[in-house]
Amino acid sequence: MGSNWDWQVFLQDPGGEYPTYFQWMMSAWGWTVSVALLALVIALIAGSIIGTIRTLPASRALVAFGNGWVELFRNIPLLVQIFLWYHVVPAIFPVMKGVPSFILVVLALGFFTSARIAEQVRAGIQALPRGQRYAGMALGFTTVQYYRYVLLPMAFRIIIPPLTSETMNIFKNSSVAFAVSVAELTMFAMQAQEETSRGIEVYLAVTGLYVVSAFAINRIMAFIEKRARVPGFIVAGGVGGGH
Amino acid sequence: MMNLDLSFYSWDIISKFVLKGFYFSILLTVVSTLGGVLFGTVLALMRLSGKKFLDVPATIYVNGMRSIPLVMVILWFFLLVPAAFYNALPWGLGQNYRSEISAAITFIAFEAAYFSEIMRAGIQSIPRGQVFAGQALGMSYGQNMKLVVLPQAFRNMLPVLLTQTIILFQDTSLVYAIGAYDMLKGFETAGKNYGRPIEAYLLAAVVYFVMCYALSWLVKRLHKKIAIIR
């Protein structure tokens, strides 16, 4: 098989927007990174809010809302959620018509991941000793203040390892965007395979780019983890799972 | 705001389009869980064997699988499994169900990487003393694993294994990439045939949600039950 490889396929002209398959692939990589990073921003914001809400004392309605959010976004497959955003939401809310599928995929992936990040944020806050909450109260902090100054800074440091795997998951999960024709890597791989019949070369290159992206994320998060470490604390992670 | 019309979803249509896909989704989940746990346990044992020639390939396999998106793995297997393999299958299965069979192979291979990490944690959770006790009784490595370690590891990890199975069930929808006829495809086909795609996707979401929610509720209960006994 090895002698049959033809890497020059990447120099061919796909006869479209891009002069070569290589340039098309690089653009697709850009779309993958954009989808993943924007979804990550949404997931972090929504996940932090929902996760925090679920630990608030004496607010049953908010806790129930947070729990409902997590169950809703966790129990529907990502692909189905993407179809919901793409087909169903614009039909029910006409305002959403004309929103490009790129944005809809970002929203779908972002909210899907927010449920998982909310779980981790909640676990991180609940892993802190109760005394920290009481200490904040004893200092006369309001609820917002002791969350802002005492609980959240510690909780976010604790959950960096599971957040790392979630960030890598976002990159991998962005591949599902092919289903609504976002021009990302998987879409490129399927189309280039079809056009050139050089599936192995195309898939190898695309797989390589996914691995490179995931590894880069891993290194960035390791750097953040190192810089954010609290001296004297053995930080334990380990809320993993899923892909 | 548009009007949703679910009335066209008669039992006839459901049984005509959706049931076939539903059965396949369930079958794929069960087969890949059983195959994945089996293969995953072998991988876990290889990684824990302390023998480099077993540990290194297993580690590369597990980490490799875990760093590639599932959709890409599905496409890889669809591309790489040779036509000769499908042609060799009896009853024309290979010709009629190529995507479905390829999906099953993919999921067993892919999920094994995830199940192996769970089983590895399970095996490591068994106190060393038990292994020594088995050895003191004169058990061989194989006997020790089969009779002492693995049953307990499996039991301890049962809730995690089942949670992974729920994730697996959700992921089976990704066979969309190679056009296998699963539950999602069933809903989609029904929706397209009757000009009601929006209702079809909504209904699919509801069915997936109810099934996964119910299953995770059961797993939670099981987890509590196991926790009380221990």
Short mmCIF file of C-alpha atoms in Angstrom, two decimals:
data_model
loop_
_atom_site.label_atom_id
_atom_site.label_comp_id
_atom_site.label_asym_id
_atom_site.label_seq_id
_atom_site.Cartn_x
_atom_site.Cartn_y
_atom_site.Cartn_z
CA MET A 1 0.00 0.00 0.00
CA GLY A 2 2.83 2.35 0.91
CA SER A 3 4.18 2.60 -2.60
CA ASN A 4 0.77 3.65 -3.87
CA TRP A 5 0.70 6.82 -1.88
CA ASP A 6 0.27 10.00 -3.83
CA TRP A 7 0.70 13.04 -1.67
CA GLN A 8 0.75 15.30 -4.70
CA VAL A 9 -3.01 15.06 -4.60
CA PHE A 10 -2.83 18.08 -2.28
CA LEU A 11 -1.28 20.15 -5.07
CA GLN A 12 -4.12 19.46 -7.48
CA ASP A 13 -6.67 22.07 -8.36
CA PRO A 14 -10.11 21.25 -6.95
CA GLY A 15 -11.60 23.66 -9.45
CA GLY A 16 -13.36 25.93 -7.06
CA GLU A 17 -12.65 28.72 -4.66
CA TYR A 18 -9.19 27.43 -3.74
CA PRO A 19 -6.21 26.92 -6.08
CA THR A 20 -5.14 23.64 -4.40
CA TYR A 21 -6.57 20.99 -2.11
CA PHE A 22 -3.94 21.97 0.44
CA GLN A 23 -5.21 25.54 0.61
CA TRP A 24 -8.78 24.28 0.82
CA MET A 25 -7.76 22.04 3.74
CA MET A 26 -6.06 24.92 5.54
CA SER A 27 -9.19 27.00 5.18
CA ALA A 28 -11.22 24.07 6.53
CA TRP A 29 -8.85 23.85 9.49
CA GLY A 30 -9.53 27.53 10.10
CA TRP A 31 -13.28 26.84 10.16
CA THR A 32 -12.77 23.94 12.58
CA VAL A 33 -10.72 26.14 14.92
CA SER A 34 -13.27 28.98 14.67
CA VAL A 35 -16.23 26.72 15.40
CA ALA A 36 -14.43 25.12 18.33
CA LEU A 37 -13.12 28.32 19.91
CA LEU A 38 -16.38 30.27 19.60
CA ALA A 39 -18.34 27.31 20.96
CA LEU A 40 -15.85 27.11 23.81
CA VAL A 41 -16.51 30.74 24.73
CA ILE A 42 -20.29 30.11 24.80
CA ALA A 43 -19.84 26.86 26.72
CA LEU A 44 -17.58 28.47 29.31
CA ILE A 45 -19.90 31.43 29.91
CA ALA A 46 -23.15 29.43 29.98
CA GLY A 47 -21.57 26.50 31.83
CA SER A 48 -20.08 28.72 34.54
CA ILE A 49 -23.37 30.51 35.12
CA ILE A 50 -25.46 27.32 35.19
CA GLY A 51 -22.92 25.46 37.29
CA THR A 52 -22.77 28.29 39.83
CA ILE A 53 -26.55 28.62 39.94
CA ARG A 54 -26.84 24.97 40.88
CA THR A 55 -24.83 25.50 44.07
CA LEU A 56 -26.56 28.65 45.30
CA PRO A 57 -28.01 28.29 48.79
CA ALA A 58 -31.77 28.65 49.30
CA SER A 59 -32.91 29.18 45.75
CA ARG A 60 -34.78 26.09 44.70
CA ALA A 61 -36.16 27.55 41.48
CA LEU A 62 -32.69 28.45 40.21
CA VAL A 63 -31.26 25.06 41.17
CA ALA A 64 -34.14 23.33 39.38
CA PHE A 65 -33.57 25.50 36.32
CA GLY A 66 -29.87 24.61 36.33
CA ASN A 67 -30.58 20.91 36.73
CA GLY A 68 -33.15 21.04 33.93
CA TRP A 69 -30.64 22.79 31.65
CA VAL A 70 -28.01 20.14 32.23
CA GLU A 71 -30.41 17.23 31.72
CA LEU A 72 -31.84 18.77 28.56
CA PHE A 73 -28.54 19.42 26.82
CA ARG A 74 -26.88 16.26 28.06
CA ASN A 75 -29.51 13.74 27.04
CA ILE A 76 -29.96 14.66 23.38
CA PRO A 77 -27.23 13.56 20.93
CA LEU A 78 -25.12 16.43 19.60
CA LEU A 79 -26.04 15.67 15.99
CA VAL A 80 -29.75 15.86 16.85
CA GLN A 81 -29.14 19.15 18.66
CA ILE A 82 -27.39 20.52 15.59
CA PHE A 83 -30.40 19.53 13.46
CA LEU A 84 -32.71 21.21 16.01
CA TRP A 85 -30.77 24.47 15.73
CA TYR A 86 -30.53 24.20 11.96
CA HIS A 87 -34.02 23.04 10.99
CA VAL A 88 -36.36 23.55 13.93
CA VAL A 89 -35.30 26.77 15.66
CA PRO A 90 -35.49 28.98 12.51
CA ALA A 91 -38.94 27.50 11.73
CA ILE A 92 -40.29 28.30 15.18
CA PHE A 93 -38.52 31.65 15.64
CA PRO A 94 -38.52 33.50 12.31
CA VAL A 95 -35.89 35.90 13.70
CA MET A 96 -33.37 33.08 13.38
CA LYS A 97 -33.96 32.70 9.65
CA GLY A 98 -30.98 33.87 7.66
CA VAL A 99 -28.56 33.14 10.48
CA PRO A 100 -25.65 31.31 8.82
CA SER A 101 -25.25 27.63 9.66
CA PHE A 102 -21.79 28.38 11.07
CA ILE A 103 -23.40 30.43 13.87
CA LEU A 104 -26.08 27.79 14.47
CA VAL A 105 -23.44 25.07 14.83
CA VAL A 106 -21.48 27.26 17.25
CA LEU A 107 -24.62 27.72 19.34
CA ALA A 108 -25.45 24.01 19.25
CA LEU A 109 -21.94 22.89 20.19
CA GLY A 110 -21.62 25.66 22.78
CA PHE A 111 -24.86 24.83 24.59
CA PHE A 112 -24.25 21.07 24.33
CA THR A 113 -20.87 21.51 26.00
CA SER A 114 -22.19 24.04 28.52
CA ALA A 115 -24.14 21.24 30.23
CA ARG A 116 -20.96 19.26 30.74
CA ILE A 117 -18.97 22.28 31.92
CA ALA A 118 -21.81 23.17 34.30
CA GLU A 119 -21.45 19.70 35.83
CA GLN A 120 -17.74 20.28 36.36
CA VAL A 121 -18.18 23.78 37.78
CA ARG A 122 -20.80 22.47 40.20
CA ALA A 123 -18.55 19.58 41.23
CA GLY A 124 -15.63 21.99 41.66
CA ILE A 125 -17.60 24.32 43.93
CA GLN A 126 -19.00 21.43 45.95
CA ALA A 127 -15.55 19.92 46.34
CA LEU A 128 -14.46 22.93 48.39
CA PRO A 129 -14.65 22.55 52.15
CA ARG A 130 -17.85 24.04 53.57
CA GLY A 131 -15.71 26.18 55.84
CA GLN A 132 -14.63 28.35 52.92
CA ARG A 133 -18.21 29.41 52.27
CA TYR A 134 -18.75 30.11 55.97
CA ALA A 135 -15.49 32.00 56.21
CA GLY A 136 -16.67 34.26 53.42
CA MET A 137 -19.99 34.79 55.19
CA ALA A 138 -18.23 35.49 58.47
CA LEU A 139 -16.22 38.22 56.78
CA GLY A 140 -19.51 39.90 55.96
CA PHE A 141 -19.39 39.15 52.23
CA THR A 142 -22.63 39.02 50.32
CA THR A 143 -23.39 35.83 48.36
CA VAL A 144 -22.10 37.41 45.17
CA GLN A 145 -18.94 38.56 46.92
CA TYR A 146 -18.00 35.24 48.51
CA TYR A 147 -18.62 33.45 45.26
CA ARG A 148 -16.52 36.02 43.38
CA TYR A 149 -13.64 36.26 45.86
CA VAL A 150 -13.60 32.93 47.69
CA LEU A 151 -15.36 30.01 45.98
CA LEU A 152 -15.07 30.54 42.24
CA PRO A 153 -11.33 31.33 42.06
CA MET A 154 -10.60 28.05 43.86
CA ALA A 155 -13.24 26.01 42.06
CA PHE A 156 -12.02 27.02 38.60
CA ARG A 157 -8.46 26.04 39.47
CA ILE A 158 -9.62 22.65 40.69
CA ILE A 159 -11.50 21.87 37.50
CA ILE A 160 -8.78 22.77 35.01
CA PRO A 161 -7.92 19.10 34.23
CA PRO A 162 -11.51 18.11 33.31
CA LEU A 163 -11.88 21.42 31.47
CA THR A 164 -8.84 20.46 29.43
CA SER A 165 -10.48 17.26 28.24
CA GLU A 166 -13.71 19.14 27.57
CA THR A 167 -11.83 21.68 25.45
CA MET A 168 -10.24 18.86 23.47
CA ASN A 169 -13.69 17.31 23.13
CA ILE A 170 -15.03 20.54 21.62
CA PHE A 171 -12.39 20.30 18.91
CA LYS A 172 -13.31 16.71 18.20
CA ASN A 173 -17.04 17.36 18.38
CA SER A 174 -16.81 20.27 15.96
CA SER A 175 -16.46 17.54 13.31
CA VAL A 176 -20.22 16.96 13.56
CA ALA A 177 -20.72 20.32 11.83
CA PHE A 178 -20.24 18.50 8.51
CA ALA A 179 -23.90 17.44 8.81
CA VAL A 180 -25.12 20.98 8.11
CA SER A 181 -22.47 21.72 5.47
CA VAL A 182 -20.10 23.90 7.44
CA ALA A 183 -16.85 23.88 5.46
CA GLU A 184 -14.75 22.39 8.28
CA LEU A 185 -12.19 19.59 8.21
CA THR A 186 -14.53 16.59 8.18
CA MET A 187 -16.63 18.13 5.43
CA PHE A 188 -13.43 18.77 3.48
CA ALA A 189 -12.27 15.19 4.07
CA MET A 190 -15.53 13.71 2.79
CA GLN A 191 -15.63 15.95 -0.30
CA ALA A 192 -11.95 15.65 -1.15
CA GLN A 193 -12.18 11.86 -0.74
CA GLU A 194 -15.10 11.80 -3.13
CA GLU A 195 -13.41 13.99 -5.72
CA THR A 196 -9.89 12.57 -5.68
CA SER A 197 -10.49 8.96 -4.54
CA ARG A 198 -7.37 9.47 -2.45
CA GLY A 199 -9.17 8.80 0.82
CA ILE A 200 -6.20 7.50 2.77
CA GLU A 201 -3.99 10.52 2.09
CA VAL A 202 -6.83 12.97 2.73
CA TYR A 203 -8.03 11.27 5.91
CA LEU A 204 -4.46 10.93 7.22
CA ALA A 205 -3.82 14.64 6.73
CA VAL A 206 -7.12 15.66 8.31
CA THR A 207 -6.69 13.26 11.22
CA GLY A 208 -3.21 14.70 11.71
CA LEU A 209 -4.62 18.21 11.90
CA TYR A 210 -7.18 17.13 14.51
CA VAL A 211 -4.45 15.53 16.58
CA VAL A 212 -2.24 18.62 16.26
CA SER A 213 -5.13 20.85 17.35
CA ALA A 214 -5.95 18.67 20.35
CA PHE A 215 -2.31 18.51 21.36
CA ALA A 216 -1.95 22.30 21.11
CA ILE A 217 -4.99 22.74 23.36
CA ASN A 218 -3.55 20.24 25.79
CA ARG A 219 -0.27 22.19 26.02
CA ILE A 220 -2.01 25.56 26.42
CA MET A 221 -4.19 24.20 29.20
CA ALA A 222 -1.18 22.60 30.92
CA PHE A 223 0.50 26.02 30.86
CA ILE A 224 -2.58 27.67 32.35
CA GLU A 225 -2.81 24.95 34.97
CA LYS A 226 0.80 25.50 35.96
CA ARG A 227 0.40 29.27 36.20
CA ALA A 228 -2.88 29.08 38.12
CA ARG A 229 -1.70 26.54 40.67
CA VAL A 230 -2.25 27.58 44.27
CA PRO A 231 0.90 26.93 46.30
CA GLY A 232 0.42 24.28 48.92
CA PHE A 233 -2.63 22.75 47.31
CA ILE A 234 -2.68 19.31 45.76
CA VAL A 235 -5.21 19.82 43.04
CA ALA A 236 -7.29 16.76 42.27
CA GLY A 237 -9.20 16.52 39.05
CA GLY A 238 -10.99 13.58 37.60
CA VAL A 239 -14.54 14.37 36.54
CA GLY A 240 -13.93 12.98 33.08
CA GLY A 241 -15.83 10.71 30.79
CA GLY A 242 -17.52 10.99 27.47
CA HIS A 243 -15.91 11.89 24.27
CA MET B 1 -44.44 31.17 14.75
CA MET B 2 -45.40 28.16 12.71
CA ASN B 3 -47.89 25.48 13.51
CA LEU B 4 -46.52 22.13 14.44
CA ASP B 5 -48.53 19.22 13.20
CA LEU B 6 -47.62 15.93 14.78
CA SER B 7 -50.86 14.25 13.76
CA PHE B 8 -49.34 12.62 10.68
CA TYR B 9 -47.22 10.46 12.96
CA SER B 10 -49.55 7.53 12.96
CA TRP B 11 -48.35 4.15 14.14
CA ASP B 12 -48.20 3.02 10.52
CA ILE B 13 -45.58 5.59 9.65
CA ILE B 14 -43.62 4.99 12.81
CA SER B 15 -43.51 1.26 12.21
CA LYS B 16 -42.76 1.72 8.52
CA PHE B 17 -39.84 4.15 8.86
CA VAL B 18 -38.67 4.54 12.43
CA LEU B 19 -38.80 1.06 13.96
CA LYS B 20 -36.19 -0.43 11.62
CA GLY B 21 -33.79 2.36 12.59
CA PHE B 22 -34.73 2.07 16.25
CA TYR B 23 -33.86 -1.63 16.27
CA PHE B 24 -30.54 -0.92 14.59
CA SER B 25 -29.65 1.84 17.09
CA ILE B 26 -30.39 -0.52 19.99
CA LEU B 27 -28.59 -3.45 18.35
CA LEU B 28 -25.56 -1.29 17.59
CA THR B 29 -25.50 -0.05 21.19
CA VAL B 30 -25.73 -3.54 22.69
CA VAL B 31 -23.24 -5.15 20.30
CA SER B 32 -20.70 -2.34 20.69
CA THR B 33 -21.05 -2.33 24.47
CA LEU B 34 -20.47 -6.07 24.74
CA GLY B 35 -17.69 -6.10 22.15
CA GLY B 36 -16.19 -2.88 23.47
CA VAL B 37 -16.09 -4.07 27.08
CA LEU B 38 -14.54 -7.39 26.03
CA PHE B 39 -11.88 -5.84 23.79
CA GLY B 40 -11.46 -2.96 26.26
CA THR B 41 -10.77 -5.38 29.10
CA VAL B 42 -8.10 -7.09 27.01
CA LEU B 43 -6.54 -3.67 26.31
CA ALA B 44 -6.67 -2.80 30.02
CA LEU B 45 -4.97 -6.08 30.94
CA MET B 46 -2.32 -5.43 28.30
CA ARG B 47 -1.64 -1.99 29.77
CA LEU B 48 -1.44 -3.37 33.30
CA SER B 49 0.66 -6.39 32.36
CA GLY B 50 3.97 -4.66 33.00
CA LYS B 51 5.27 -6.14 29.74
CA LYS B 52 6.46 -3.48 27.33
CA PHE B 53 5.53 -5.32 24.14
CA LEU B 54 1.92 -5.51 25.38
CA ASP B 55 1.71 -2.17 27.16
CA VAL B 56 3.11 0.07 24.42
CA PRO B 57 0.84 -1.01 21.52
CA ALA B 58 -2.24 -0.94 23.77
CA THR B 59 -1.36 2.56 25.02
CA ILE B 60 -0.81 3.84 21.48
CA TYR B 61 -4.11 2.31 20.39
CA VAL B 62 -6.12 3.75 23.29
CA ASN B 63 -4.63 7.24 23.14
CA GLY B 64 -4.80 7.27 19.35
CA MET B 65 -8.49 6.41 19.30
CA ARG B 66 -9.21 8.96 22.00
CA SER B 67 -7.57 11.80 20.11
CA ILE B 68 -9.49 11.37 16.83
CA PRO B 69 -13.10 12.57 16.39
CA LEU B 70 -15.54 9.66 16.24
CA VAL B 71 -16.87 10.84 12.87
CA MET B 72 -13.37 10.54 11.42
CA VAL B 73 -13.00 7.04 12.88
CA ILE B 74 -16.34 6.08 11.31
CA LEU B 75 -15.13 7.39 7.94
CA TRP B 76 -11.75 5.65 8.29
CA PHE B 77 -13.28 2.25 8.92
CA PHE B 78 -15.83 2.71 6.16
CA LEU B 79 -12.97 3.44 3.77
CA LEU B 80 -10.49 0.86 4.99
CA VAL B 81 -12.48 -2.34 5.55
CA PRO B 82 -11.88 -4.10 2.22
CA ALA B 83 -14.73 -5.02 -0.13
CA ALA B 84 -13.55 -8.64 0.03
CA PHE B 85 -14.60 -8.74 3.67
CA TYR B 86 -18.16 -7.70 2.84
CA ASN B 87 -18.34 -10.07 -0.10
CA ALA B 88 -17.32 -12.95 2.14
CA LEU B 89 -20.25 -12.38 4.52
CA PRO B 90 -23.13 -14.87 4.18
CA TRP B 91 -26.72 -14.15 3.04
CA GLY B 92 -25.67 -11.03 1.12
CA LEU B 93 -25.36 -9.17 4.43
CA GLY B 94 -22.26 -7.38 3.19
CA GLN B 95 -24.03 -6.05 0.09
CA ASN B 96 -27.21 -4.92 1.85
CA TYR B 97 -25.88 -3.69 5.18
CA ARG B 98 -22.40 -2.42 4.39
CA SER B 99 -22.78 0.85 6.34
CA GLU B 100 -24.40 -0.91 9.28
CA ILE B 101 -21.72 -3.59 9.57
CA SER B 102 -18.96 -1.03 9.15
CA ALA B 103 -20.61 1.05 11.91
CA ALA B 104 -20.63 -1.93 14.28
CA ILE B 105 -16.94 -2.67 13.67
CA THR B 106 -16.10 1.00 14.19
CA PHE B 107 -18.01 1.32 17.43
CA ILE B 108 -16.53 -1.84 18.94
CA ALA B 109 -13.02 -0.66 18.04
CA PHE B 110 -13.62 2.95 19.14
CA GLU B 111 -15.52 2.33 22.37
CA ALA B 112 -13.01 -0.31 23.45
CA ALA B 113 -10.53 2.54 23.98
CA TYR B 114 -12.94 4.28 26.36
CA PHE B 115 -14.10 1.08 28.07
CA SER B 116 -10.48 0.01 28.57
CA GLU B 117 -9.78 3.15 30.61
CA ILE B 118 -12.81 2.40 32.78
CA MET B 119 -11.79 -1.23 33.26
CA ARG B 120 -8.21 -0.18 34.02
CA ALA B 121 -9.47 2.09 36.79
CA GLY B 122 -11.69 -0.76 38.01
CA ILE B 123 -8.84 -3.25 38.13
CA GLN B 124 -6.63 -0.74 39.90
CA SER B 125 -9.36 -0.15 42.48
CA ILE B 126 -9.03 -3.75 43.72
CA PRO B 127 -6.73 -3.86 46.76
CA ARG B 128 -3.36 -5.49 46.10
CA GLY B 129 -3.93 -7.80 49.05
CA GLN B 130 -6.61 -9.65 47.11
CA VAL B 131 -4.18 -10.43 44.31
CA PHE B 132 -1.64 -11.67 46.85
CA ALA B 133 -4.33 -13.74 48.56
CA GLY B 134 -5.16 -15.37 45.24
CA GLN B 135 -1.49 -16.08 44.60
CA ALA B 136 -1.14 -17.55 48.10
CA LEU B 137 -3.98 -19.92 47.27
CA GLY B 138 -1.92 -21.11 44.32
CA MET B 139 -4.03 -19.45 41.63
CA SER B 140 -2.45 -18.75 38.27
CA TYR B 141 -2.51 -15.21 36.85
CA GLY B 142 -5.44 -16.16 34.63
CA GLN B 143 -7.42 -17.74 37.45
CA ASN B 144 -6.73 -14.79 39.71
CA MET B 145 -7.98 -12.34 37.10
CA LYS B 146 -11.01 -14.40 36.12
CA LEU B 147 -12.14 -15.42 39.60
CA VAL B 148 -11.01 -12.61 41.90
CA VAL B 149 -10.09 -9.34 40.21
CA LEU B 150 -12.25 -8.93 37.09
CA PRO B 151 -15.65 -9.78 38.65
CA GLN B 152 -15.10 -7.17 41.34
CA ALA B 153 -13.63 -4.62 38.95
CA PHE B 154 -16.60 -5.09 36.67
CA ARG B 155 -19.05 -4.72 39.51
CA ASN B 156 -17.39 -1.60 40.92
CA MET B 157 -17.33 0.01 37.51
CA LEU B 158 -20.83 -1.02 36.47
CA PRO B 159 -22.41 2.46 36.91
CA VAL B 160 -19.57 4.09 34.94
CA LEU B 161 -19.78 1.43 32.23
CA LEU B 162 -23.52 2.00 31.93
CA THR B 163 -23.07 5.78 31.78
CA GLN B 164 -20.60 5.22 28.95
CA THR B 165 -23.19 3.03 27.26
CA ILE B 166 -25.69 5.91 27.35
CA ILE B 167 -23.09 8.16 25.71
CA LEU B 168 -22.47 5.37 23.20
CA PHE B 169 -26.19 5.22 22.42
CA GLN B 170 -26.20 8.96 21.73
CA ASP B 171 -23.10 8.62 19.56
CA THR B 172 -24.71 5.95 17.41
CA SER B 173 -26.55 8.83 15.70
CA LEU B 174 -23.20 9.72 14.09
CA VAL B 175 -23.49 6.77 11.70
CA TYR B 176 -25.33 9.45 9.73
CA ALA B 177 -21.89 10.17 8.23
CA ILE B 178 -21.91 6.90 6.29
CA GLY B 179 -25.64 6.73 5.69
CA ALA B 180 -26.44 3.78 7.96
CA TYR B 181 -30.16 3.49 8.74
CA ASP B 182 -30.43 4.26 12.46
CA MET B 183 -33.23 5.80 14.51
CA LEU B 184 -32.36 9.38 13.54
CA LYS B 185 -32.31 8.39 9.88
CA GLY B 186 -35.70 6.72 10.37
CA PHE B 187 -37.25 9.92 11.72
CA GLU B 188 -35.56 11.96 9.02
CA THR B 189 -36.83 9.70 6.23
CA ALA B 190 -40.38 9.78 7.58
CA GLY B 191 -40.22 13.56 7.86
CA LYS B 192 -38.95 13.97 4.31
CA ASN B 193 -41.52 11.59 2.83
CA TYR B 194 -44.40 13.47 4.40
CA GLY B 195 -43.03 16.99 4.07
CA ARG B 196 -42.79 17.43 7.83
CA PRO B 197 -39.03 17.51 8.57
CA ILE B 198 -39.33 19.89 11.50
CA GLU B 199 -41.72 17.70 13.44
CA ALA B 200 -39.53 14.70 12.63
CA TYR B 201 -36.40 16.25 14.15
CA LEU B 202 -38.36 17.45 17.20
CA LEU B 203 -39.83 14.01 17.76
CA ALA B 204 -36.39 12.41 17.35
CA ALA B 205 -35.00 14.77 19.99
CA VAL B 206 -37.85 13.93 22.37
CA VAL B 207 -37.38 10.18 21.92
CA TYR B 208 -33.61 10.37 22.44
CA PHE B 209 -34.11 12.60 25.47
CA VAL B 210 -36.70 10.36 27.13
CA MET B 211 -34.61 7.23 26.56
CA CYS B 212 -31.33 8.73 27.77
CA TYR B 213 -32.94 10.51 30.72
CA ALA B 214 -34.71 7.34 31.85
CA LEU B 215 -31.54 5.29 31.48
CA SER B 216 -29.38 7.75 33.41
CA TRP B 217 -32.03 7.87 36.14
CA LEU B 218 -31.83 4.08 36.41
CA VAL B 219 -28.03 4.20 36.51
CA LYS B 220 -28.21 6.74 39.33
CA ARG B 221 -30.46 4.41 41.28
CA LEU B 222 -28.19 1.45 40.65
CA HIS B 223 -25.23 3.53 41.78
CA LYS B 224 -26.98 4.27 45.08
CA LYS B 225 -27.87 0.63 45.55
CA ILE B 226 -24.31 -0.53 44.99
CA ALA B 227 -23.00 2.22 47.26
CA ILE B 228 -25.20 0.99 50.15
CA ILE B 229 -24.04 -2.60 49.89
CA ARG B 230 -20.34 -1.70 49.93
#
